[in-house]
PDB file of C-alpha atoms and ligand atoms in Angstrom:
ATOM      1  CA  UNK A   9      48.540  80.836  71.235  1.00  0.00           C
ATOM      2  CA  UNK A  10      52.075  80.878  70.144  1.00  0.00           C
ATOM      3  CA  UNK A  11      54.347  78.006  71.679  1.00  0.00           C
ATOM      4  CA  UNK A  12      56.731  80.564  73.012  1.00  0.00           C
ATOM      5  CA  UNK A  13      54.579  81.652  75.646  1.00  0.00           C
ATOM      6  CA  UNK A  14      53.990  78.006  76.621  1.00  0.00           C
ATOM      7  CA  UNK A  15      58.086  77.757  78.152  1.00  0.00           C
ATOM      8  CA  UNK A  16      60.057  79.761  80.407  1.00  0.00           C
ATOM      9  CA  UNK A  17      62.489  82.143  77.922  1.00  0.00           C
ATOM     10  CA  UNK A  18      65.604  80.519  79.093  1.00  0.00           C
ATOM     11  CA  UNK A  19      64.522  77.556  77.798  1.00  0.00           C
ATOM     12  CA  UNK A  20      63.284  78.351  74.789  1.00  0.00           C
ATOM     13  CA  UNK A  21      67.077  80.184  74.371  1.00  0.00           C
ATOM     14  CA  UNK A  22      69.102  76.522  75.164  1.00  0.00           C
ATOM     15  CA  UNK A  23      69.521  74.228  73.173  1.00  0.00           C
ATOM     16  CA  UNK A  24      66.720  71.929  74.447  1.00  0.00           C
ATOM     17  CA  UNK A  25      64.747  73.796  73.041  1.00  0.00           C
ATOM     18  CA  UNK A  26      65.654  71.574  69.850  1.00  0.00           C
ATOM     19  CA  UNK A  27      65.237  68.063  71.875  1.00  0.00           C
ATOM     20  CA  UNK A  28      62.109  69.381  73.055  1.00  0.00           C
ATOM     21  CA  UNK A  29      61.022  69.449  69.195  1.00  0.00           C
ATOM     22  CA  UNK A  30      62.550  66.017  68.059  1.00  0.00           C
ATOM     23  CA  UNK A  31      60.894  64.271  71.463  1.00  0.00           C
ATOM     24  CA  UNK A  32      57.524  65.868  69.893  1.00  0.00           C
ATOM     25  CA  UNK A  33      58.269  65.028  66.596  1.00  0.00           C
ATOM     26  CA  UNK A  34      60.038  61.343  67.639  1.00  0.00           C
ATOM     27  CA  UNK A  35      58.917  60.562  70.953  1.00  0.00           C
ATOM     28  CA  UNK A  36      61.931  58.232  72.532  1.00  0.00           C
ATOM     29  CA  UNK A  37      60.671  54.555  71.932  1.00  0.00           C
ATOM     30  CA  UNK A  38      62.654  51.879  71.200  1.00  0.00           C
ATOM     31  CA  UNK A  39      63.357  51.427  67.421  1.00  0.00           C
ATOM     32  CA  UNK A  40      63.898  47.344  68.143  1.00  0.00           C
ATOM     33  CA  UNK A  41      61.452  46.413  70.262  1.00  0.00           C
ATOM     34  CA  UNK A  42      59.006  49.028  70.902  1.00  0.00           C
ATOM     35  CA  UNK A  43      59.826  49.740  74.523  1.00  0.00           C
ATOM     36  CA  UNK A  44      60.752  52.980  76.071  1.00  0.00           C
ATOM     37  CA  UNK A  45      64.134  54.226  75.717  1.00  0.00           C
ATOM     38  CA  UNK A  46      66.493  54.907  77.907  1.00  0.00           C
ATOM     39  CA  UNK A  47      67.493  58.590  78.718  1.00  0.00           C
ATOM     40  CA  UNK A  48      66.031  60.049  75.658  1.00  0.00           C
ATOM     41  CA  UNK A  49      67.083  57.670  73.214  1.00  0.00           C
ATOM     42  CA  UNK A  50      65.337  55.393  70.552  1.00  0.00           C
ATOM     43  CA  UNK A  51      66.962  52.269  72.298  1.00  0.00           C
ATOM     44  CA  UNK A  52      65.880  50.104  75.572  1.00  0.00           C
ATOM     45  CA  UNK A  53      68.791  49.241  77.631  1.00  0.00           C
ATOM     46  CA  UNK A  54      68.672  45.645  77.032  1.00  0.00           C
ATOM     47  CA  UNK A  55      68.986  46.157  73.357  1.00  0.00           C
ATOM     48  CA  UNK A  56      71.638  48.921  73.860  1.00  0.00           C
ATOM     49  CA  UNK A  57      73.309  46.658  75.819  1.00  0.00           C
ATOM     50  CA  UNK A  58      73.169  43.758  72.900  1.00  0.00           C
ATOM     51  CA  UNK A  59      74.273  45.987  70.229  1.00  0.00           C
ATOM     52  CA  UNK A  60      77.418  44.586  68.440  1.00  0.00           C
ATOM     53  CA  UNK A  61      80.022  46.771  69.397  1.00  0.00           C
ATOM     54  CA  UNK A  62      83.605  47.371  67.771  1.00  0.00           C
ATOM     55  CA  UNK A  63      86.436  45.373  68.787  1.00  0.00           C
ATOM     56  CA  UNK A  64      89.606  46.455  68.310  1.00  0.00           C
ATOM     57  CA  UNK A  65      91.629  45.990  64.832  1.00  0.00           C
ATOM     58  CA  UNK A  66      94.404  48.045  62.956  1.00  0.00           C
ATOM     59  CA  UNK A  67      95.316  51.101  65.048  1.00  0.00           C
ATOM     60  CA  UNK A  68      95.410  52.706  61.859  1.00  0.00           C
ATOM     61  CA  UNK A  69      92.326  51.581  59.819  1.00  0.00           C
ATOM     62  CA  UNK A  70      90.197  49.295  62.462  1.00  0.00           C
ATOM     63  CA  UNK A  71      90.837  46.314  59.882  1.00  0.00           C
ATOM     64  CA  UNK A  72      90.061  43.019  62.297  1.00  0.00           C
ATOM     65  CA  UNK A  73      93.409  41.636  63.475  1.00  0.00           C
ATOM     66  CA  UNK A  74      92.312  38.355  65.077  1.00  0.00           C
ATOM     67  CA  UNK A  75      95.813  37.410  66.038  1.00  0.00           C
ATOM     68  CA  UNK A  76      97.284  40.758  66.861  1.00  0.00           C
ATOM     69  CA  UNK A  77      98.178  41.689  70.502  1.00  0.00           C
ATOM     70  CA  UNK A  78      99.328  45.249  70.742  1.00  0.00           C
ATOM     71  CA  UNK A  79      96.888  47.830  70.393  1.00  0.00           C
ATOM     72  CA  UNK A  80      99.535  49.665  68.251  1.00  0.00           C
ATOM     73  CA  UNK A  81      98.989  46.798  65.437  1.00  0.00           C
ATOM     74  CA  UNK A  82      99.105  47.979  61.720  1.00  0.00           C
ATOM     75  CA  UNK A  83      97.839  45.680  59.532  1.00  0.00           C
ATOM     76  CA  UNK A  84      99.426  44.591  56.010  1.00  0.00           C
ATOM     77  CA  UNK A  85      97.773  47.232  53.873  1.00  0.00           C
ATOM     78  CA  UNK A  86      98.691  50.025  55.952  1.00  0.00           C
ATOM     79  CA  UNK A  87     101.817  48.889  56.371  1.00  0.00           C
ATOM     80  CA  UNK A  88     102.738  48.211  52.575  1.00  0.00           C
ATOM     81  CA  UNK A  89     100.078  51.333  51.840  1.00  0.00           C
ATOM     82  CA  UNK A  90     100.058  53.668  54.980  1.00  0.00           C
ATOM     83  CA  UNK A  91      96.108  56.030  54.525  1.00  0.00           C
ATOM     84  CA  UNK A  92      96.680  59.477  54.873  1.00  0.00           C
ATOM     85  CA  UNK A  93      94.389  59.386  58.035  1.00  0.00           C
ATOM     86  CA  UNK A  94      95.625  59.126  61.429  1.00  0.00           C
ATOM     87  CA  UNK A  95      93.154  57.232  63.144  1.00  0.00           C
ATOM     88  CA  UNK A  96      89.956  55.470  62.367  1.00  0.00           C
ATOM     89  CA  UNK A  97      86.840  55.100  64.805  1.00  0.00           C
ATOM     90  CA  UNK A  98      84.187  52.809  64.243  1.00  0.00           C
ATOM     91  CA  UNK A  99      81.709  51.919  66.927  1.00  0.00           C
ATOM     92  CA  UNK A 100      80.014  48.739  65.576  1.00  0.00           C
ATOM     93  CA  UNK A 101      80.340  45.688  63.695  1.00  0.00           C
ATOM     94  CA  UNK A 102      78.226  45.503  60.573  1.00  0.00           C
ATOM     95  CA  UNK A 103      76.025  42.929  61.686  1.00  0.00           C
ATOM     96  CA  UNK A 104      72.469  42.999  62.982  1.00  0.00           C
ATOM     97  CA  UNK A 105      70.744  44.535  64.745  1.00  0.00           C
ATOM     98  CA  UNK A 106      72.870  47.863  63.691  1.00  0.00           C
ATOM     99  CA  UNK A 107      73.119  46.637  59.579  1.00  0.00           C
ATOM    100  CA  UNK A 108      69.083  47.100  59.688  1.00  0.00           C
ATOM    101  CA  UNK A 109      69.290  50.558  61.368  1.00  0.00           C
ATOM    102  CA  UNK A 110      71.708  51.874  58.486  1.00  0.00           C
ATOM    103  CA  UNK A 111      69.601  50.239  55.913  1.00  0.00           C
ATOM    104  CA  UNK A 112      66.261  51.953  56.850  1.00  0.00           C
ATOM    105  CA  UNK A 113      67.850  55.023  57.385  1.00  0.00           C
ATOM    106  CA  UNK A 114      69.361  54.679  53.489  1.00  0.00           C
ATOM    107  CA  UNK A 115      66.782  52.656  51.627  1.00  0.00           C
ATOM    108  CA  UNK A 116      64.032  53.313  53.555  1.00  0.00           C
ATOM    109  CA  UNK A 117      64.779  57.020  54.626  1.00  0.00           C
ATOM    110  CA  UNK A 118      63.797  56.276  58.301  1.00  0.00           C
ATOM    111  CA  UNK A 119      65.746  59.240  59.534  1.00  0.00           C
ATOM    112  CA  UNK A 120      65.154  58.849  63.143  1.00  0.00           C
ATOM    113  CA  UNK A 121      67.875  55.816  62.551  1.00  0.00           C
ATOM    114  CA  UNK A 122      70.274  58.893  61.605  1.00  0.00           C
ATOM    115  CA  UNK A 123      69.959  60.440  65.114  1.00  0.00           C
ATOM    116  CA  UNK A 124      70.196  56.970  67.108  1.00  0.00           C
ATOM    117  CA  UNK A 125      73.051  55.822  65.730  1.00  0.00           C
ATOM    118  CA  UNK A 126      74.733  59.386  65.667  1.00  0.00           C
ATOM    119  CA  UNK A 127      73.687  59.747  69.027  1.00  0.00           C
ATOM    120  CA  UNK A 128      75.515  56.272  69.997  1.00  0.00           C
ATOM    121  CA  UNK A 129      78.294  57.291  67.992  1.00  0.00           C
ATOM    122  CA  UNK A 130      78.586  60.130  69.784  1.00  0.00           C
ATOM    123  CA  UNK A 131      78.607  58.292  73.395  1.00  0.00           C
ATOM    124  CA  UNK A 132      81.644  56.522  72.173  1.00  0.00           C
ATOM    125  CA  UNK A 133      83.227  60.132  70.140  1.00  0.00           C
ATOM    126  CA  UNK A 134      82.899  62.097  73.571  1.00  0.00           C
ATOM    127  CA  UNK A 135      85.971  60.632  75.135  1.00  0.00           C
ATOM    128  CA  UNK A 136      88.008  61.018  72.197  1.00  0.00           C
ATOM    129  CA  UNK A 137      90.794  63.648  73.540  1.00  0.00           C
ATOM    130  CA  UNK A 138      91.981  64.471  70.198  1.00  0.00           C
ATOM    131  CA  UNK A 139      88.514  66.444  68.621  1.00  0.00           C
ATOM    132  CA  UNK A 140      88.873  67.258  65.207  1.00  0.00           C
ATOM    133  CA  UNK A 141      88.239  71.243  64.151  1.00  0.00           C
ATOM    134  CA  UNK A 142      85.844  70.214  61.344  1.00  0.00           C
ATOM    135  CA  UNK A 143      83.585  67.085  60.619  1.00  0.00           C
ATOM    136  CA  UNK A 144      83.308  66.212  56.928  1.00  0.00           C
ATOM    137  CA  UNK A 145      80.638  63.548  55.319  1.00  0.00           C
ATOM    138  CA  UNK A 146      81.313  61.521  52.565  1.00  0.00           C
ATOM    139  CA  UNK A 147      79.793  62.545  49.841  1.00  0.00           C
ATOM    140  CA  UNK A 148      77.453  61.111  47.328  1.00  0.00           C
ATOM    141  CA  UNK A 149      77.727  62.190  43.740  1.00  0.00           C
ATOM    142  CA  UNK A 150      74.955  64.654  42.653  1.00  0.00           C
ATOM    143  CA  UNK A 151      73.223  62.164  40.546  1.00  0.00           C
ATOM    144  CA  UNK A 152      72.749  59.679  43.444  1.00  0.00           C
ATOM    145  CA  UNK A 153      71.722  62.459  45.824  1.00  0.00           C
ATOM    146  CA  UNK A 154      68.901  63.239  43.609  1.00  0.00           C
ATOM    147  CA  UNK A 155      67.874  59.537  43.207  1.00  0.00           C
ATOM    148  CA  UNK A 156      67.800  59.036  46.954  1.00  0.00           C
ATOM    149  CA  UNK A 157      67.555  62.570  48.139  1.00  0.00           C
ATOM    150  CA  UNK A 158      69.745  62.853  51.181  1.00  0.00           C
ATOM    151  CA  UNK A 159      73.001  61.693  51.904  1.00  0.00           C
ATOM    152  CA  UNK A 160      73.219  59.314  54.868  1.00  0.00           C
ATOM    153  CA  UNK A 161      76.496  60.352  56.054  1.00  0.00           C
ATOM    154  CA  UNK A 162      75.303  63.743  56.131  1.00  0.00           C
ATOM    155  CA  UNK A 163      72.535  63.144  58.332  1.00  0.00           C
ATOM    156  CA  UNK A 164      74.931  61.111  60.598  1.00  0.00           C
ATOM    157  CA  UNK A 165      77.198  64.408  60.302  1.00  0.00           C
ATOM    158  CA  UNK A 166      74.528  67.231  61.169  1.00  0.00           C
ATOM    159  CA  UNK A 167      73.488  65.180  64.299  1.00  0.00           C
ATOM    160  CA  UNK A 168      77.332  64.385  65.337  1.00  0.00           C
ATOM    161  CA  UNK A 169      77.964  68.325  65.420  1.00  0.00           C
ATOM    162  CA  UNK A 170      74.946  68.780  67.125  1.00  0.00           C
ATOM    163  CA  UNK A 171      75.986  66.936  70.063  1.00  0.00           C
ATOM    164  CA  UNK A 172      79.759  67.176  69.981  1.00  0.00           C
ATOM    165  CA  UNK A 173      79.536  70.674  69.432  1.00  0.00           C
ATOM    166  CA  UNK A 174      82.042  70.478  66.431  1.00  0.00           C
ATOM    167  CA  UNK A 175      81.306  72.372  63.328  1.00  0.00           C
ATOM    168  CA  UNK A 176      81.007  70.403  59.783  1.00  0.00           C
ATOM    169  CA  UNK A 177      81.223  71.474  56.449  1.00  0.00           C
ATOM    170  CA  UNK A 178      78.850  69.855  53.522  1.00  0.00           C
ATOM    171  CA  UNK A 179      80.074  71.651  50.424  1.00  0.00           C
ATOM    172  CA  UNK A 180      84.249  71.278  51.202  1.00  0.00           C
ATOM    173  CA  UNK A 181      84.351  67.499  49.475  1.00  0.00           C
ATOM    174  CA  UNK A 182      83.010  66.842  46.216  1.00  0.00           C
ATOM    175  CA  UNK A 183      82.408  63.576  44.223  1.00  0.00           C
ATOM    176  CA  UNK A 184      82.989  64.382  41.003  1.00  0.00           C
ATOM    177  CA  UNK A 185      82.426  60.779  39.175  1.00  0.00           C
ATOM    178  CA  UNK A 186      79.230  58.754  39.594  1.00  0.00           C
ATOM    179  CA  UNK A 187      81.021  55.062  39.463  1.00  0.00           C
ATOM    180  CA  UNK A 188      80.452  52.032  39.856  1.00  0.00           C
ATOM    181  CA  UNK A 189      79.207  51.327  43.074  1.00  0.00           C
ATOM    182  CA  UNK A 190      81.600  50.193  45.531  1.00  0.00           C
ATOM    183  CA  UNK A 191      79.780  46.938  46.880  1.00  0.00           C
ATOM    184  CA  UNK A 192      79.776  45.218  43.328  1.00  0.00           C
ATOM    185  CA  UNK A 193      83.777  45.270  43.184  1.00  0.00           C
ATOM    186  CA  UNK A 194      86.895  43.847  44.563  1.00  0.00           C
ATOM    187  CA  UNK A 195      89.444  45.537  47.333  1.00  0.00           C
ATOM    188  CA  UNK A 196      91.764  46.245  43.958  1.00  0.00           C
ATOM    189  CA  UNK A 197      88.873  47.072  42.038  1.00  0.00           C
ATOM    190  CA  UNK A 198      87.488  49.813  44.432  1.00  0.00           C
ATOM    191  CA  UNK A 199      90.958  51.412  44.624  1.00  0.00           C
ATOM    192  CA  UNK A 200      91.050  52.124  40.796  1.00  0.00           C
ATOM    193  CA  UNK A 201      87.327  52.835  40.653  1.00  0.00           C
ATOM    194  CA  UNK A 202      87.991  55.844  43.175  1.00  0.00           C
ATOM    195  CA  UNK A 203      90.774  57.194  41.219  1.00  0.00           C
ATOM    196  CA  UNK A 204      90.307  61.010  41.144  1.00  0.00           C
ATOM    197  CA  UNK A 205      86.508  60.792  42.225  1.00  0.00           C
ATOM    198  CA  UNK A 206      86.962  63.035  44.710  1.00  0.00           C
ATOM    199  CA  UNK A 207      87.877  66.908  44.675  1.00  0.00           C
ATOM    200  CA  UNK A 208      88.109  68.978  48.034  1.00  0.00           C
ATOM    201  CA  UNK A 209      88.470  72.922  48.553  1.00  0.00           C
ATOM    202  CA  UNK A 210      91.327  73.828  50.514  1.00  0.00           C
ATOM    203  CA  UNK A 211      90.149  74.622  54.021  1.00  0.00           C
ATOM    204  CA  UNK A 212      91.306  77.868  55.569  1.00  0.00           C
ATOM    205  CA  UNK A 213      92.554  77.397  58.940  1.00  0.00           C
ATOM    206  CA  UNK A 214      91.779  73.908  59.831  1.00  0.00           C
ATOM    207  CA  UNK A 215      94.438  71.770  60.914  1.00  0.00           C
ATOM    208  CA  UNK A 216      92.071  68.752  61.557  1.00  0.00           C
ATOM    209  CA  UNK A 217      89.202  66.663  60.160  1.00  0.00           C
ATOM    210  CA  UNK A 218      87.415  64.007  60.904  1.00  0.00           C
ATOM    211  CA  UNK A 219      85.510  62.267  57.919  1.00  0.00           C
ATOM    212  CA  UNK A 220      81.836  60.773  58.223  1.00  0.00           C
ATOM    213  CA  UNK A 221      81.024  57.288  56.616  1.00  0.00           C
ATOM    214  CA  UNK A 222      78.079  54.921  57.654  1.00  0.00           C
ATOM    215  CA  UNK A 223      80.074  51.893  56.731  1.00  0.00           C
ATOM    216  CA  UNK A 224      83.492  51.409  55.983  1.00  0.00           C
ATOM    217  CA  UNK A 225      84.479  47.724  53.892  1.00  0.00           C
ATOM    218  CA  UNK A 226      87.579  48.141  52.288  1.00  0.00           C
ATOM    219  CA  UNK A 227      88.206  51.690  53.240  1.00  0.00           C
ATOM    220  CA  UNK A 228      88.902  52.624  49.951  1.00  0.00           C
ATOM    221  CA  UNK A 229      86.582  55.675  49.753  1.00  0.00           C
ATOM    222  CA  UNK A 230      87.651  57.530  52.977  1.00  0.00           C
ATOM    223  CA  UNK A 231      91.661  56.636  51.974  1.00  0.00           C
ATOM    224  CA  UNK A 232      90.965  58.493  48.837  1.00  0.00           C
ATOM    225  CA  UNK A 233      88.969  61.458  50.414  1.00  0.00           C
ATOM    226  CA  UNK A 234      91.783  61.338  52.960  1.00  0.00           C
ATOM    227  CA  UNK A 235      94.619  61.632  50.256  1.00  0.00           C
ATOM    228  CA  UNK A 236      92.779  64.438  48.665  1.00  0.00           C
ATOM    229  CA  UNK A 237      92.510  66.396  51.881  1.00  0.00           C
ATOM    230  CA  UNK A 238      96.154  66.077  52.776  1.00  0.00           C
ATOM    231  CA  UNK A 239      97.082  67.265  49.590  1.00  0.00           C
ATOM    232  CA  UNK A 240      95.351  70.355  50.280  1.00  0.00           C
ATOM    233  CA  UNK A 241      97.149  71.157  53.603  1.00  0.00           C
ATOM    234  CA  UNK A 242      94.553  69.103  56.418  1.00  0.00           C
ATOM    235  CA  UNK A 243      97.507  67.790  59.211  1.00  0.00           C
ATOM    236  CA  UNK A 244      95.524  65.342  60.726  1.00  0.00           C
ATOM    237  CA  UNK A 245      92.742  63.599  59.579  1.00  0.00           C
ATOM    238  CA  UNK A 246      90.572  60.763  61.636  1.00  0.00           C
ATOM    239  CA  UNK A 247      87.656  58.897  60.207  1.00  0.00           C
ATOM    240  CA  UNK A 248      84.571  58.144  62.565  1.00  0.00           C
ATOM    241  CA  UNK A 249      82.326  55.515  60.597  1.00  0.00           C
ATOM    242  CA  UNK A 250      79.269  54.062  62.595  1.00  0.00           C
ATOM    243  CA  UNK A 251      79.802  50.652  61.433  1.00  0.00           C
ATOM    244  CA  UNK A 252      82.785  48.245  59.665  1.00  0.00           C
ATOM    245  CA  UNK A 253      82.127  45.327  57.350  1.00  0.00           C
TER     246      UNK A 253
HETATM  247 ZN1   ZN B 692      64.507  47.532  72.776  1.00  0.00          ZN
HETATM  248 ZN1   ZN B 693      95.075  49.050  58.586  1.00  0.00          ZN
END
């Protein structure tokens, strides 16, 4: 018996159709602990409620500030360096229980991790006023996408469009040197490492982006991504990045 004749047609022409699929596929248990989750998540509410969420920082690139009082606060690099991105929104620390979700999700390809923390992301994103016209994941260079064989931001990206309704593109931002990884260098180090790594297609049309990042340390990748964009017309450009070191 086919499974179409199993639902009523409008159904089966919504969109929860799809949910109906992943709750099959990944029935909604807490990824912590093992207990249900809450409204069709993979999270309990007392660990969604313990999660390590962002504080604050440079208005400009979410940098901590301890000592800064103004929400408006730029700190030192931005203001000797201004990025070439507008805004930058990250919804959690890097620090546990969230640093072991985006490390199964990239070493251990647990891709239900993807549409967790995309969906959390997204409960923050949804009361953004200012919604970009394109989202755009940071890419991985073709040699590393074969070794690992997805992208992790892109997996954040496809679920973020999914429930903010905002397009992406995959194929508009290109890394087009496989260096040194970022993680084994200095702030200085990073900057120079990225030097033309990345190469974007103009995009017809769009006026704004936001880029998609896991983590963000330094924020050298996403400033260089950024500069490349603006350079090929994009006004405004945010970054959204699920956690910050
Ligand atoms: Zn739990
Ligand atoms: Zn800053």
């Amino acid at each position: 018996m086919k499974i179409n004749h199993l639902l009523p047609t409008a159904l089966i022409q919504s969109k929860q159709w799809l949910s109906i699929i992943q709750d099959c596929v990944y029935p909604p248990t807490c990824l912590l602990c093992g207990d249900e989750g809450v409204s069709h998540s993979d999270l309990c509410q007392p660990c969604k409620t313990a999660l390590p969420y962002f504080q604050g920082g440079c208005s400009l690139c979410s940098a901590l500030m301890p000592n800064a009082i103004e929400i408006t606060a730029v700190c030192g690099e931005c203001q000797i360096k201004p990025p070439d991105f507008n805004h930058t929104h990250v919804s959690f620390a890097y620090q546990e229980p969230v640093r072991h979700l985006i490390h199964g999700l990239k070493f251990n390809s647990r891709f239900v991790n993807a549409r967790l923390l995309a969906t959390l992301m997204a409960e923050q994103l949804r009361t953004v006023t200012d919604k970009p016209d394109l989202l755009i994941p940071v890419p991985l260079h073709p040699q590393r996408y074969r070794e690992r064989g997805f992208n992790q931001s892109i997996e954040l990206t496809r679920h973020l469009s999914q429930q903010l309704q905002i397009p992406n593109n995959l194929n508009s931002c290109h890394r087009t040197r496989n260096n040194i990884p970022q993680a084994a260098l200095g702030a200085k180090q990073r900057r120079r490492n990225l030097h033309r790594t990345f190469s974007v297609q103009p995009l017809t049309e769009v006026q704004s982006i936001a880029i998609i990042d896991d983590v963000m340390t330094t924020g050298s990748t996403v400033r260089a991504i950024a500069k490349a964009f603006k350079h090929s017309g994009v006004n405004k450009i945010q970054v959204w990045v699920c956690a910050r070191a």
